[in-house]
PDB file of C-alpha atoms in Angstrom:
ATOM      1  CA  UNK A 120     -81.827 -44.562 -12.028  1.00 67.00           C
ATOM      2  CA  UNK A 121     -84.134 -42.042 -13.633  1.00 76.00           C
ATOM      3  CA  UNK A 122     -86.723 -43.425 -16.054  1.00 82.00           C
ATOM      4  CA  UNK A 123     -86.000 -41.381 -19.178  1.00 85.00           C
ATOM      5  CA  UNK A 124     -89.292 -42.298 -20.819  1.00 88.00           C
ATOM      6  CA  UNK A 125     -90.996 -40.604 -17.889  1.00 90.00           C
ATOM      7  CA  UNK A 126     -88.721 -37.580 -18.275  1.00 90.00           C
ATOM      8  CA  UNK A 127     -89.540 -37.518 -21.977  1.00 89.00           C
ATOM      9  CA  UNK A 128     -93.233 -37.470 -21.086  1.00 90.00           C
ATOM     10  CA  UNK A 129     -92.690 -34.642 -18.579  1.00 91.00           C
ATOM     11  CA  UNK A 130     -90.814 -32.591 -21.170  1.00 89.00           C
ATOM     12  CA  UNK A 131     -93.509 -33.241 -23.784  1.00 89.00           C
ATOM     13  CA  UNK A 132     -96.258 -32.105 -21.392  1.00 90.00           C
ATOM     14  CA  UNK A 133     -94.449 -28.820 -20.764  1.00 89.00           C
ATOM     15  CA  UNK A 134     -93.480 -28.279 -24.392  1.00 86.00           C
ATOM     16  CA  UNK A 135     -96.960 -29.131 -25.656  1.00 87.00           C
ATOM     17  CA  UNK A 136     -98.786 -27.252 -22.926  1.00 87.00           C
ATOM     18  CA  UNK A 137    -100.870 -30.255 -21.840  1.00 89.00           C
ATOM     19  CA  UNK A 138    -101.281 -34.029 -21.725  1.00 91.00           C
ATOM     20  CA  UNK A 139    -103.268 -34.360 -24.950  1.00 90.00           C
ATOM     21  CA  UNK A 140    -100.684 -32.522 -27.039  1.00 89.00           C
ATOM     22  CA  UNK A 141     -97.882 -34.433 -25.285  1.00 89.00           C
ATOM     23  CA  UNK A 142     -99.527 -37.689 -26.375  1.00 89.00           C
ATOM     24  CA  UNK A 143     -99.615 -36.470 -29.972  1.00 87.00           C
ATOM     25  CA  UNK A 144     -95.926 -35.543 -29.816  1.00 84.00           C
ATOM     26  CA  UNK A 145     -94.947 -38.936 -28.398  1.00 87.00           C
ATOM     27  CA  UNK A 146     -97.409 -41.087 -30.335  1.00 86.00           C
ATOM     28  CA  UNK A 147     -99.103 -42.149 -27.099  1.00 84.00           C
ATOM     29  CA  UNK A 148    -102.562 -41.824 -25.629  1.00 88.00           C
ATOM     30  CA  UNK A 149    -103.264 -39.048 -23.160  1.00 89.00           C
ATOM     31  CA  UNK A 150    -103.790 -41.749 -20.521  1.00 89.00           C
ATOM     32  CA  UNK A 151    -100.379 -43.289 -21.203  1.00 88.00           C
ATOM     33  CA  UNK A 152     -98.680 -39.927 -20.770  1.00 91.00           C
ATOM     34  CA  UNK A 153    -100.563 -39.383 -17.511  1.00 90.00           C
ATOM     35  CA  UNK A 154     -99.497 -42.821 -16.271  1.00 90.00           C
ATOM     36  CA  UNK A 155     -95.827 -42.054 -16.988  1.00 91.00           C
ATOM     37  CA  UNK A 156     -96.046 -38.807 -15.041  1.00 91.00           C
ATOM     38  CA  UNK A 157     -97.820 -40.563 -12.184  1.00 90.00           C
ATOM     39  CA  UNK A 158     -95.138 -43.277 -12.118  1.00 89.00           C
ATOM     40  CA  UNK A 159     -92.439 -40.628 -12.005  1.00 89.00           C
ATOM     41  CA  UNK A 160     -94.136 -38.851  -9.111  1.00 88.00           C
ATOM     42  CA  UNK A 161     -94.567 -42.167  -7.268  1.00 87.00           C
ATOM     43  CA  UNK A 162     -90.880 -42.966  -7.799  1.00 87.00           C
ATOM     44  CA  UNK A 163     -89.841 -39.543  -6.449  1.00 86.00           C
ATOM     45  CA  UNK A 164     -92.415 -39.420  -3.686  1.00 85.00           C
ATOM     46  CA  UNK A 165     -93.440 -35.911  -4.673  1.00 89.00           C
ATOM     47  CA  UNK A 166     -95.273 -34.133  -7.504  1.00 91.00           C
ATOM     48  CA  UNK A 167     -93.428 -32.876 -10.589  1.00 91.00           C
ATOM     49  CA  UNK A 168     -96.286 -30.796 -11.995  1.00 91.00           C
ATOM     50  CA  UNK A 169     -98.696 -28.220 -10.650  1.00 89.00           C
ATOM     51  CA  UNK A 170    -101.847 -28.648 -12.720  1.00 85.00           C
ATOM     52  CA  UNK A 171    -103.938 -25.698 -11.514  1.00 81.00           C
ATOM     53  CA  UNK A 172    -104.462 -22.788 -12.042  1.00 80.00           C
ATOM     54  CA  UNK A 173    -101.908 -23.296 -14.842  1.00 82.00           C
ATOM     55  CA  UNK A 174     -99.597 -26.119 -15.809  1.00 87.00           C
ATOM     56  CA  UNK A 175     -96.170 -25.452 -14.259  1.00 88.00           C
ATOM     57  CA  UNK A 176     -93.339 -27.671 -12.990  1.00 90.00           C
ATOM     58  CA  UNK A 177     -92.672 -28.024  -9.284  1.00 91.00           C
ATOM     59  CA  UNK A 178     -89.085 -27.358  -8.054  1.00 89.00           C
ATOM     60  CA  UNK A 179     -88.410 -31.087  -8.468  1.00 89.00           C
ATOM     61  CA  UNK A 180     -89.926 -30.993 -11.943  1.00 89.00           C
ATOM     62  CA  UNK A 181     -87.740 -28.018 -12.863  1.00 88.00           C
ATOM     63  CA  UNK A 182     -84.589 -29.928 -11.884  1.00 87.00           C
ATOM     64  CA  UNK A 183     -85.672 -32.972 -13.874  1.00 89.00           C
ATOM     65  CA  UNK A 184     -86.502 -30.895 -16.949  1.00 88.00           C
ATOM     66  CA  UNK A 185     -83.138 -29.139 -16.790  1.00 84.00           C
ATOM     67  CA  UNK A 186     -81.402 -32.507 -16.483  1.00 84.00           C
ATOM     68  CA  UNK A 187     -83.350 -33.888 -19.442  1.00 86.00           C
ATOM     69  CA  UNK A 188     -82.488 -30.883 -21.631  1.00 83.00           C
ATOM     70  CA  UNK A 189     -78.798 -31.383 -20.869  1.00 81.00           C
ATOM     71  CA  UNK A 190     -78.955 -35.141 -21.454  1.00 82.00           C
ATOM     72  CA  UNK A 191     -80.518 -34.651 -24.891  1.00 80.00           C
ATOM     73  CA  UNK A 192     -77.697 -32.318 -25.901  1.00 78.00           C
ATOM     74  CA  UNK A 193     -75.006 -34.641 -24.513  1.00 78.00           C
ATOM     75  CA  UNK A 194     -76.544 -37.618 -26.328  1.00 77.00           C
ATOM     76  CA  UNK A 195     -76.192 -35.689 -29.577  1.00 71.00           C
ATOM     77  CA  UNK A 196     -72.469 -35.300 -28.916  1.00 72.00           C
ATOM     78  CA  UNK A 197     -72.263 -39.042 -28.246  1.00 72.00           C
ATOM     79  CA  UNK A 198     -73.918 -39.863 -31.562  1.00 68.00           C
ATOM     80  CA  UNK A 199     -71.349 -37.701 -33.348  1.00 65.00           C
ATOM     81  CA  UNK A 200     -68.501 -39.803 -31.936  1.00 69.00           C
ATOM     82  CA  UNK A 201     -70.283 -43.175 -32.224  1.00 63.00           C
ATOM     83  CA  UNK A 202     -71.769 -43.235 -35.737  1.00 61.00           C
ATOM     84  CA  UNK A 203     -73.243 -46.718 -35.236  1.00 53.00           C
ATOM     85  CA  UNK A 204     -75.847 -45.173 -32.938  1.00 52.00           C
ATOM     86  CA  UNK A 205     -79.066 -43.999 -34.546  1.00 57.00           C
ATOM     87  CA  UNK A 206     -78.637 -40.514 -35.969  1.00 55.00           C
ATOM     88  CA  UNK A 207     -81.611 -38.339 -35.161  1.00 59.00           C
ATOM     89  CA  UNK A 208     -82.279 -34.723 -36.041  1.00 56.00           C
ATOM     90  CA  UNK A 209     -81.447 -32.575 -33.017  1.00 72.00           C
ATOM     91  CA  UNK A 210     -84.221 -30.431 -31.604  1.00 79.00           C
ATOM     92  CA  UNK A 211     -83.020 -27.416 -29.667  1.00 85.00           C
ATOM     93  CA  UNK A 212     -85.633 -25.623 -27.590  1.00 86.00           C
ATOM     94  CA  UNK A 213     -84.723 -22.026 -26.806  1.00 91.00           C
ATOM     95  CA  UNK A 214     -86.592 -18.926 -25.627  1.00 92.00           C
ATOM     96  CA  UNK A 215     -86.135 -15.839 -27.820  1.00 94.00           C
ATOM     97  CA  UNK A 216     -87.890 -12.467 -27.838  1.00 92.00           C
ATOM     98  CA  UNK A 217     -90.153 -11.744 -30.817  1.00 91.00           C
ATOM     99  CA  UNK A 218     -88.250  -8.648 -31.963  1.00 93.00           C
ATOM    100  CA  UNK A 219     -85.018 -10.640 -32.321  1.00 94.00           C
ATOM    101  CA  UNK A 220     -86.811 -13.343 -34.306  1.00 94.00           C
ATOM    102  CA  UNK A 221     -88.300 -10.637 -36.508  1.00 92.00           C
ATOM    103  CA  UNK A 222     -84.951  -8.993 -37.245  1.00 95.00           C
ATOM    104  CA  UNK A 223     -81.486 -10.542 -36.788  1.00 96.00           C
ATOM    105  CA  UNK A 224     -81.946 -13.998 -35.233  1.00 96.00           C
ATOM    106  CA  UNK A 225     -82.351 -16.009 -38.459  1.00 95.00           C
ATOM    107  CA  UNK A 226     -79.191 -14.560 -40.015  1.00 96.00           C
ATOM    108  CA  UNK A 227     -77.258 -15.398 -36.861  1.00 95.00           C
ATOM    109  CA  UNK A 228     -78.281 -19.030 -36.434  1.00 95.00           C
ATOM    110  CA  UNK A 229     -79.074 -20.191 -39.990  1.00 95.00           C
ATOM    111  CA  UNK A 230     -75.501 -21.256 -40.902  1.00 93.00           C
ATOM    112  CA  UNK A 231     -75.039 -23.544 -37.903  1.00 91.00           C
ATOM    113  CA  UNK A 232     -78.580 -24.933 -38.078  1.00 90.00           C
ATOM    114  CA  UNK A 233     -78.162 -25.835 -41.744  1.00 91.00           C
ATOM    115  CA  UNK A 234     -74.660 -27.221 -41.302  1.00 89.00           C
ATOM    116  CA  UNK A 235     -75.496 -29.414 -38.311  1.00 84.00           C
ATOM    117  CA  UNK A 236     -79.110 -30.327 -39.029  1.00 84.00           C
ATOM    118  CA  UNK A 237     -80.556 -28.585 -35.981  1.00 85.00           C
ATOM    119  CA  UNK A 238     -84.316 -28.255 -35.673  1.00 87.00           C
ATOM    120  CA  UNK A 239     -85.185 -25.229 -33.552  1.00 90.00           C
ATOM    121  CA  UNK A 240     -88.143 -25.204 -31.206  1.00 86.00           C
ATOM    122  CA  UNK A 241     -88.522 -21.481 -30.536  1.00 92.00           C
ATOM    123  CA  UNK A 242     -90.434 -20.301 -27.491  1.00 89.00           C
ATOM    124  CA  UNK A 243     -91.346 -16.660 -28.109  1.00 89.00           C
ATOM    125  CA  UNK A 244     -91.037 -14.830 -24.822  1.00 84.00           C
ATOM    126  CA  UNK A 245     -90.616 -11.207 -23.814  1.00 80.00           C
ATOM    127  CA  UNK A 246     -86.993 -10.221 -23.252  1.00 71.00           C
ATOM    128  CA  UNK A 247     -87.843  -9.168 -19.696  1.00 71.00           C
ATOM    129  CA  UNK A 248     -88.934 -12.632 -18.522  1.00 76.00           C
ATOM    130  CA  UNK A 249     -87.317 -15.162 -20.866  1.00 79.00           C
ATOM    131  CA  UNK A 250     -84.973 -16.347 -18.123  1.00 86.00           C
ATOM    132  CA  UNK A 251     -87.898 -17.933 -16.261  1.00 85.00           C
ATOM    133  CA  UNK A 252     -88.210 -20.487 -19.066  1.00 84.00           C
ATOM    134  CA  UNK A 253     -84.619 -21.585 -18.498  1.00 86.00           C
ATOM    135  CA  UNK A 254     -85.100 -21.691 -14.743  1.00 84.00           C
ATOM    136  CA  UNK A 255     -88.194 -23.875 -15.189  1.00 80.00           C
ATOM    137  CA  UNK A 256     -86.202 -26.322 -17.316  1.00 78.00           C
ATOM    138  CA  UNK A 257     -88.469 -25.658 -20.276  1.00 79.00           C
ATOM    139  CA  UNK A 258     -85.641 -24.562 -22.610  1.00 85.00           C
ATOM    140  CA  UNK A 259     -81.942 -25.288 -23.024  1.00 86.00           C
ATOM    141  CA  UNK A 260     -81.033 -21.607 -23.466  1.00 92.00           C
ATOM    142  CA  UNK A 261     -82.672 -18.216 -23.682  1.00 93.00           C
ATOM    143  CA  UNK A 262     -82.123 -14.728 -25.010  1.00 94.00           C
ATOM    144  CA  UNK A 263     -83.217 -12.026 -22.596  1.00 90.00           C
ATOM    145  CA  UNK A 264     -82.356  -8.653 -21.085  1.00 90.00           C
ATOM    146  CA  UNK A 265     -81.172 -10.014 -17.726  1.00 90.00           C
ATOM    147  CA  UNK A 266     -77.390  -9.722 -17.250  1.00 92.00           C
ATOM    148  CA  UNK A 267     -77.017 -11.979 -14.187  1.00 90.00           C
ATOM    149  CA  UNK A 268     -76.697 -15.744 -14.802  1.00 89.00           C
ATOM    150  CA  UNK A 269     -78.407 -18.317 -12.621  1.00 86.00           C
ATOM    151  CA  UNK A 270     -76.468 -20.839 -10.586  1.00 84.00           C
ATOM    152  CA  UNK A 271     -75.121 -23.517 -12.912  1.00 82.00           C
ATOM    153  CA  UNK A 272     -75.585 -21.342 -15.990  1.00 88.00           C
ATOM    154  CA  UNK A 273     -73.513 -18.846 -17.933  1.00 91.00           C
ATOM    155  CA  UNK A 274     -74.442 -15.782 -19.946  1.00 93.00           C
ATOM    156  CA  UNK A 275     -72.771 -13.623 -22.556  1.00 94.00           C
ATOM    157  CA  UNK A 276     -73.845 -10.302 -23.969  1.00 95.00           C
ATOM    158  CA  UNK A 277     -74.614 -10.729 -27.661  1.00 95.00           C
ATOM    159  CA  UNK A 278     -75.500  -7.136 -28.473  1.00 95.00           C
ATOM    160  CA  UNK A 279     -78.084  -4.415 -28.114  1.00 96.00           C
ATOM    161  CA  UNK A 280     -81.332  -3.455 -29.790  1.00 96.00           C
ATOM    162  CA  UNK A 281     -82.329   0.182 -30.217  1.00 97.00           C
ATOM    163  CA  UNK A 282     -86.035   1.032 -30.014  1.00 97.00           C
ATOM    164  CA  UNK A 283     -87.666   4.200 -31.364  1.00 98.00           C
ATOM    165  CA  UNK A 284     -91.088   5.686 -30.401  1.00 98.00           C
ATOM    166  CA  UNK A 285     -92.826   5.572 -33.782  1.00 98.00           C
ATOM    167  CA  UNK A 286     -96.239   6.216 -35.306  1.00 98.00           C
ATOM    168  CA  UNK A 287     -97.748   7.228 -38.629  1.00 98.00           C
ATOM    169  CA  UNK A 288     -97.432  10.903 -39.676  1.00 97.00           C
ATOM    170  CA  UNK A 289    -101.207  11.378 -39.510  1.00 97.00           C
ATOM    171  CA  UNK A 290    -101.336   9.912 -36.004  1.00 97.00           C
ATOM    172  CA  UNK A 291     -98.547  12.225 -34.805  1.00 97.00           C
ATOM    173  CA  UNK A 292    -100.269  15.276 -36.309  1.00 97.00           C
ATOM    174  CA  UNK A 293    -103.540  14.367 -34.570  1.00 96.00           C
ATOM    175  CA  UNK A 294    -102.348  13.258 -31.116  1.00 97.00           C
ATOM    176  CA  UNK A 295     -98.993  15.038 -30.748  1.00 96.00           C
ATOM    177  CA  UNK A 296     -99.400  18.468 -32.420  1.00 95.00           C
ATOM    178  CA  UNK A 297     -97.335  20.022 -29.602  1.00 94.00           C
ATOM    179  CA  UNK A 298     -94.893  17.158 -29.198  1.00 93.00           C
ATOM    180  CA  UNK A 299     -94.689  14.527 -26.417  1.00 95.00           C
ATOM    181  CA  UNK A 300     -96.604  16.319 -23.656  1.00 95.00           C
ATOM    182  CA  UNK A 301     -98.306  14.876 -20.577  1.00 96.00           C
ATOM    183  CA  UNK A 302    -101.715  15.743 -22.032  1.00 95.00           C
ATOM    184  CA  UNK A 303    -100.910  13.896 -25.250  1.00 96.00           C
ATOM    185  CA  UNK A 304     -99.732  10.784 -23.380  1.00 97.00           C
ATOM    186  CA  UNK A 305    -102.984  10.733 -21.392  1.00 96.00           C
ATOM    187  CA  UNK A 306    -105.106  10.449 -24.538  1.00 96.00           C
ATOM    188  CA  UNK A 307    -102.941   8.985 -27.308  1.00 97.00           C
ATOM    189  CA  UNK A 308    -103.344   5.189 -27.693  1.00 97.00           C
ATOM    190  CA  UNK A 309    -100.059   3.353 -27.410  1.00 97.00           C
ATOM    191  CA  UNK A 310     -99.228  -0.148 -28.676  1.00 97.00           C
ATOM    192  CA  UNK A 311     -97.763  -2.580 -26.130  1.00 96.00           C
ATOM    193  CA  UNK A 312     -96.455  -6.031 -27.045  1.00 93.00           C
ATOM    194  CA  UNK A 313     -97.814  -7.821 -23.978  1.00 88.00           C
ATOM    195  CA  UNK A 314     -98.512  -7.556 -20.242  1.00 85.00           C
ATOM    196  CA  UNK A 315     -94.821  -8.016 -19.392  1.00 84.00           C
ATOM    197  CA  UNK A 316     -93.561  -5.450 -21.911  1.00 88.00           C
ATOM    198  CA  UNK A 317     -92.007  -2.508 -20.046  1.00 91.00           C
ATOM    199  CA  UNK A 318     -90.524  -0.588 -22.991  1.00 94.00           C
ATOM    200  CA  UNK A 319     -93.474   1.786 -23.205  1.00 94.00           C
ATOM    201  CA  UNK A 320     -93.304   2.527 -19.483  1.00 94.00           C
ATOM    202  CA  UNK A 321     -89.561   3.165 -19.692  1.00 95.00           C
ATOM    203  CA  UNK A 322     -90.027   5.573 -22.595  1.00 96.00           C
ATOM    204  CA  UNK A 323     -92.781   7.490 -20.807  1.00 97.00           C
ATOM    205  CA  UNK A 324     -90.663   7.711 -17.653  1.00 96.00           C
ATOM    206  CA  UNK A 325     -87.803   9.009 -19.809  1.00 95.00           C
ATOM    207  CA  UNK A 326     -90.175  11.754 -20.967  1.00 95.00           C
ATOM    208  CA  UNK A 327     -91.127  12.526 -17.363  1.00 95.00           C
ATOM    209  CA  UNK A 328     -94.605  10.988 -17.554  1.00 96.00           C
ATOM    210  CA  UNK A 329     -95.674   8.358 -14.987  1.00 95.00           C
ATOM    211  CA  UNK A 330     -99.459   8.364 -15.299  1.00 93.00           C
ATOM    212  CA  UNK A 331    -102.063   6.171 -16.961  1.00 94.00           C
ATOM    213  CA  UNK A 332    -102.125   5.803 -20.745  1.00 96.00           C
ATOM    214  CA  UNK A 333    -104.498   3.979 -23.132  1.00 96.00           C
ATOM    215  CA  UNK A 334    -102.990   1.127 -25.114  1.00 96.00           C
ATOM    216  CA  UNK A 335    -103.571  -1.727 -27.537  1.00 96.00           C
ATOM    217  CA  UNK A 336    -102.046  -5.145 -26.746  1.00 95.00           C
ATOM    218  CA  UNK A 337    -100.440  -6.817 -29.770  1.00 95.00           C
ATOM    219  CA  UNK A 338     -98.209  -9.871 -29.106  1.00 91.00           C
ATOM    220  CA  UNK A 339     -96.920  -9.972 -32.688  1.00 91.00           C
ATOM    221  CA  UNK A 340     -93.773  -8.229 -33.867  1.00 91.00           C
ATOM    222  CA  UNK A 341     -95.026  -7.783 -37.446  1.00 93.00           C
ATOM    223  CA  UNK A 342     -98.548  -6.942 -36.325  1.00 95.00           C
ATOM    224  CA  UNK A 343     -97.173  -4.355 -33.919  1.00 96.00           C
ATOM    225  CA  UNK A 344     -95.514  -2.448 -36.746  1.00 96.00           C
ATOM    226  CA  UNK A 345     -98.566  -2.761 -38.992  1.00 96.00           C
ATOM    227  CA  UNK A 346    -100.802  -1.255 -36.314  1.00 97.00           C
ATOM    228  CA  UNK A 347     -98.423   1.677 -35.944  1.00 97.00           C
ATOM    229  CA  UNK A 348     -98.172   2.233 -39.709  1.00 97.00           C
ATOM    230  CA  UNK A 349    -101.980   2.094 -39.966  1.00 97.00           C
ATOM    231  CA  UNK A 350    -102.284   4.976 -37.505  1.00 97.00           C
ATOM    232  CA  UNK A 351    -103.777   3.017 -34.610  1.00 97.00           C
ATOM    233  CA  UNK A 352    -101.149   3.969 -32.051  1.00 97.00           C
ATOM    234  CA  UNK A 353     -97.523   4.682 -31.274  1.00 98.00           C
ATOM    235  CA  UNK A 354     -95.063   2.152 -29.936  1.00 97.00           C
ATOM    236  CA  UNK A 355     -91.439   1.227 -29.360  1.00 97.00           C
ATOM    237  CA  UNK A 356     -90.264  -0.333 -32.626  1.00 97.00           C
ATOM    238  CA  UNK A 357     -86.799  -1.857 -33.198  1.00 97.00           C
ATOM    239  CA  UNK A 358     -84.688   0.468 -35.335  1.00 96.00           C
ATOM    240  CA  UNK A 359     -83.635  -2.549 -37.420  1.00 95.00           C
ATOM    241  CA  UNK A 360     -87.259  -3.363 -38.190  1.00 95.00           C
ATOM    242  CA  UNK A 361     -88.329   0.212 -38.859  1.00 95.00           C
ATOM    243  CA  UNK A 362     -85.537   1.302 -41.217  1.00 94.00           C
ATOM    244  CA  UNK A 363     -87.491   0.882 -44.471  1.00 95.00           C
ATOM    245  CA  UNK A 364     -90.695   2.446 -43.107  1.00 96.00           C
ATOM    246  CA  UNK A 365     -88.746   5.400 -41.690  1.00 96.00           C
ATOM    247  CA  UNK A 366     -87.064   5.942 -45.030  1.00 96.00           C
ATOM    248  CA  UNK A 367     -90.395   5.872 -46.885  1.00 97.00           C
ATOM    249  CA  UNK A 368     -92.034   8.193 -44.348  1.00 97.00           C
ATOM    250  CA  UNK A 369     -94.691   5.689 -43.294  1.00 97.00           C
ATOM    251  CA  UNK A 370     -93.418   5.910 -39.726  1.00 97.00           C
ATOM    252  CA  UNK A 371     -92.007   8.916 -37.883  1.00 98.00           C
ATOM    253  CA  UNK A 372     -90.839   9.509 -34.332  1.00 97.00           C
ATOM    254  CA  UNK A 373     -93.211  11.113 -31.855  1.00 97.00           C
ATOM    255  CA  UNK A 374     -90.143  12.382 -29.965  1.00 96.00           C
ATOM    256  CA  UNK A 375     -87.274  12.960 -32.428  1.00 95.00           C
ATOM    257  CA  UNK A 376     -83.937  12.086 -30.891  1.00 94.00           C
ATOM    258  CA  UNK A 377     -85.445   9.786 -28.252  1.00 95.00           C
ATOM    259  CA  UNK A 378     -84.655   6.082 -28.125  1.00 96.00           C
ATOM    260  CA  UNK A 379     -84.232   3.171 -25.741  1.00 96.00           C
ATOM    261  CA  UNK A 380     -81.374   0.682 -25.853  1.00 96.00           C
ATOM    262  CA  UNK A 381     -82.027  -2.875 -24.646  1.00 94.00           C
ATOM    263  CA  UNK A 382     -79.029  -5.166 -24.056  1.00 95.00           C
ATOM    264  CA  UNK A 383     -79.463  -8.828 -24.990  1.00 95.00           C
ATOM    265  CA  UNK A 384     -77.851 -11.691 -23.070  1.00 95.00           C
ATOM    266  CA  UNK A 385     -77.625 -15.339 -24.075  1.00 96.00           C
ATOM    267  CA  UNK A 386     -78.096 -17.662 -21.078  1.00 94.00           C
ATOM    268  CA  UNK A 387     -77.258 -21.381 -21.204  1.00 90.00           C
ATOM    269  CA  UNK A 388     -76.434 -24.215 -18.834  1.00 84.00           C
ATOM    270  CA  UNK A 389     -72.705 -24.827 -18.291  1.00 81.00           C
ATOM    271  CA  UNK A 390     -72.818 -28.555 -19.043  1.00 75.00           C
ATOM    272  CA  UNK A 391     -74.968 -28.754 -22.150  1.00 75.00           C
ATOM    273  CA  UNK A 392     -72.603 -30.255 -24.687  1.00 78.00           C
ATOM    274  CA  UNK A 393     -70.727 -29.139 -27.778  1.00 83.00           C
ATOM    275  CA  UNK A 394     -73.745 -28.170 -29.881  1.00 84.00           C
ATOM    276  CA  UNK A 395     -74.875 -25.434 -27.530  1.00 86.00           C
ATOM    277  CA  UNK A 396     -71.259 -24.349 -27.136  1.00 87.00           C
ATOM    278  CA  UNK A 397     -70.881 -23.921 -30.908  1.00 89.00           C
ATOM    279  CA  UNK A 398     -74.186 -22.060 -31.164  1.00 91.00           C
ATOM    280  CA  UNK A 399     -73.024 -19.759 -28.363  1.00 93.00           C
ATOM    281  CA  UNK A 400     -69.757 -19.073 -30.203  1.00 92.00           C
ATOM    282  CA  UNK A 401     -71.739 -18.236 -33.345  1.00 92.00           C
ATOM    283  CA  UNK A 402     -73.943 -15.751 -31.450  1.00 94.00           C
ATOM    284  CA  UNK A 403     -70.889 -14.271 -29.753  1.00 92.00           C
ATOM    285  CA  UNK A 404     -69.295 -13.520 -33.142  1.00 92.00           C
ATOM    286  CA  UNK A 405     -72.464 -12.179 -34.767  1.00 91.00           C
ATOM    287  CA  UNK A 406     -72.970  -8.410 -34.938  1.00 89.00           C
ATOM    288  CA  UNK A 407     -76.532  -7.211 -34.379  1.00 87.00           C
TER     289      UNK A 407
END
């Protein structure tokens, strides 16, 4: 049988990003957490973690983490049917892109979280790579732009987000006096969410430009918009997030009529219990 205290330690190490934080989460010393992981690896006869150059699960660790995520959700269902068991607040760890969290996500999930006492543990990840978190067993579900489910998982399309290439009026007048030209793209600073963000590249390719461009990196949805409104650069901003600033004239398009549409898919393991099933139904009914 699997030692679930060891699995709990493994999950805490991944969720906390290290052994010290895992000990704080579990109320244990860092040494005790390390001993549980070592015991698990001895029991399996193989490592469950790669410690360098960054902390990542091995293939065996990924399978154990996925199993543990599913067990936690199934145990919640069991507590609902056997009220004599200890009732604990349910923590649901999911990967969601920052733009969704900054716009529609709260309205979609708030009713079910409040009604069922769910505590969300949100992992903010770019929509292009969120599925890796699910594959690694780090989360129970994820929202991303990938339409193909992994083996043992399902996915549904929950909607689309429209992005517009926006900047302040003064910025557009200075860097794009003749519109979105190749010369302008070579010199005008862009704003990119992070190293995995491909929206800017897709927009430039849509405009016929494939060369180098200067850019700021800003891994914050709100900060991204503030940089654009302050005239520091142009970037792909969700239409939902930009509506008020467009109406007030604080942001304008550098290429009127241009936009990018990003589909969003909700991925989840097939056997993850009723809670995740109900959350999935809620997302499926919600209109972005």
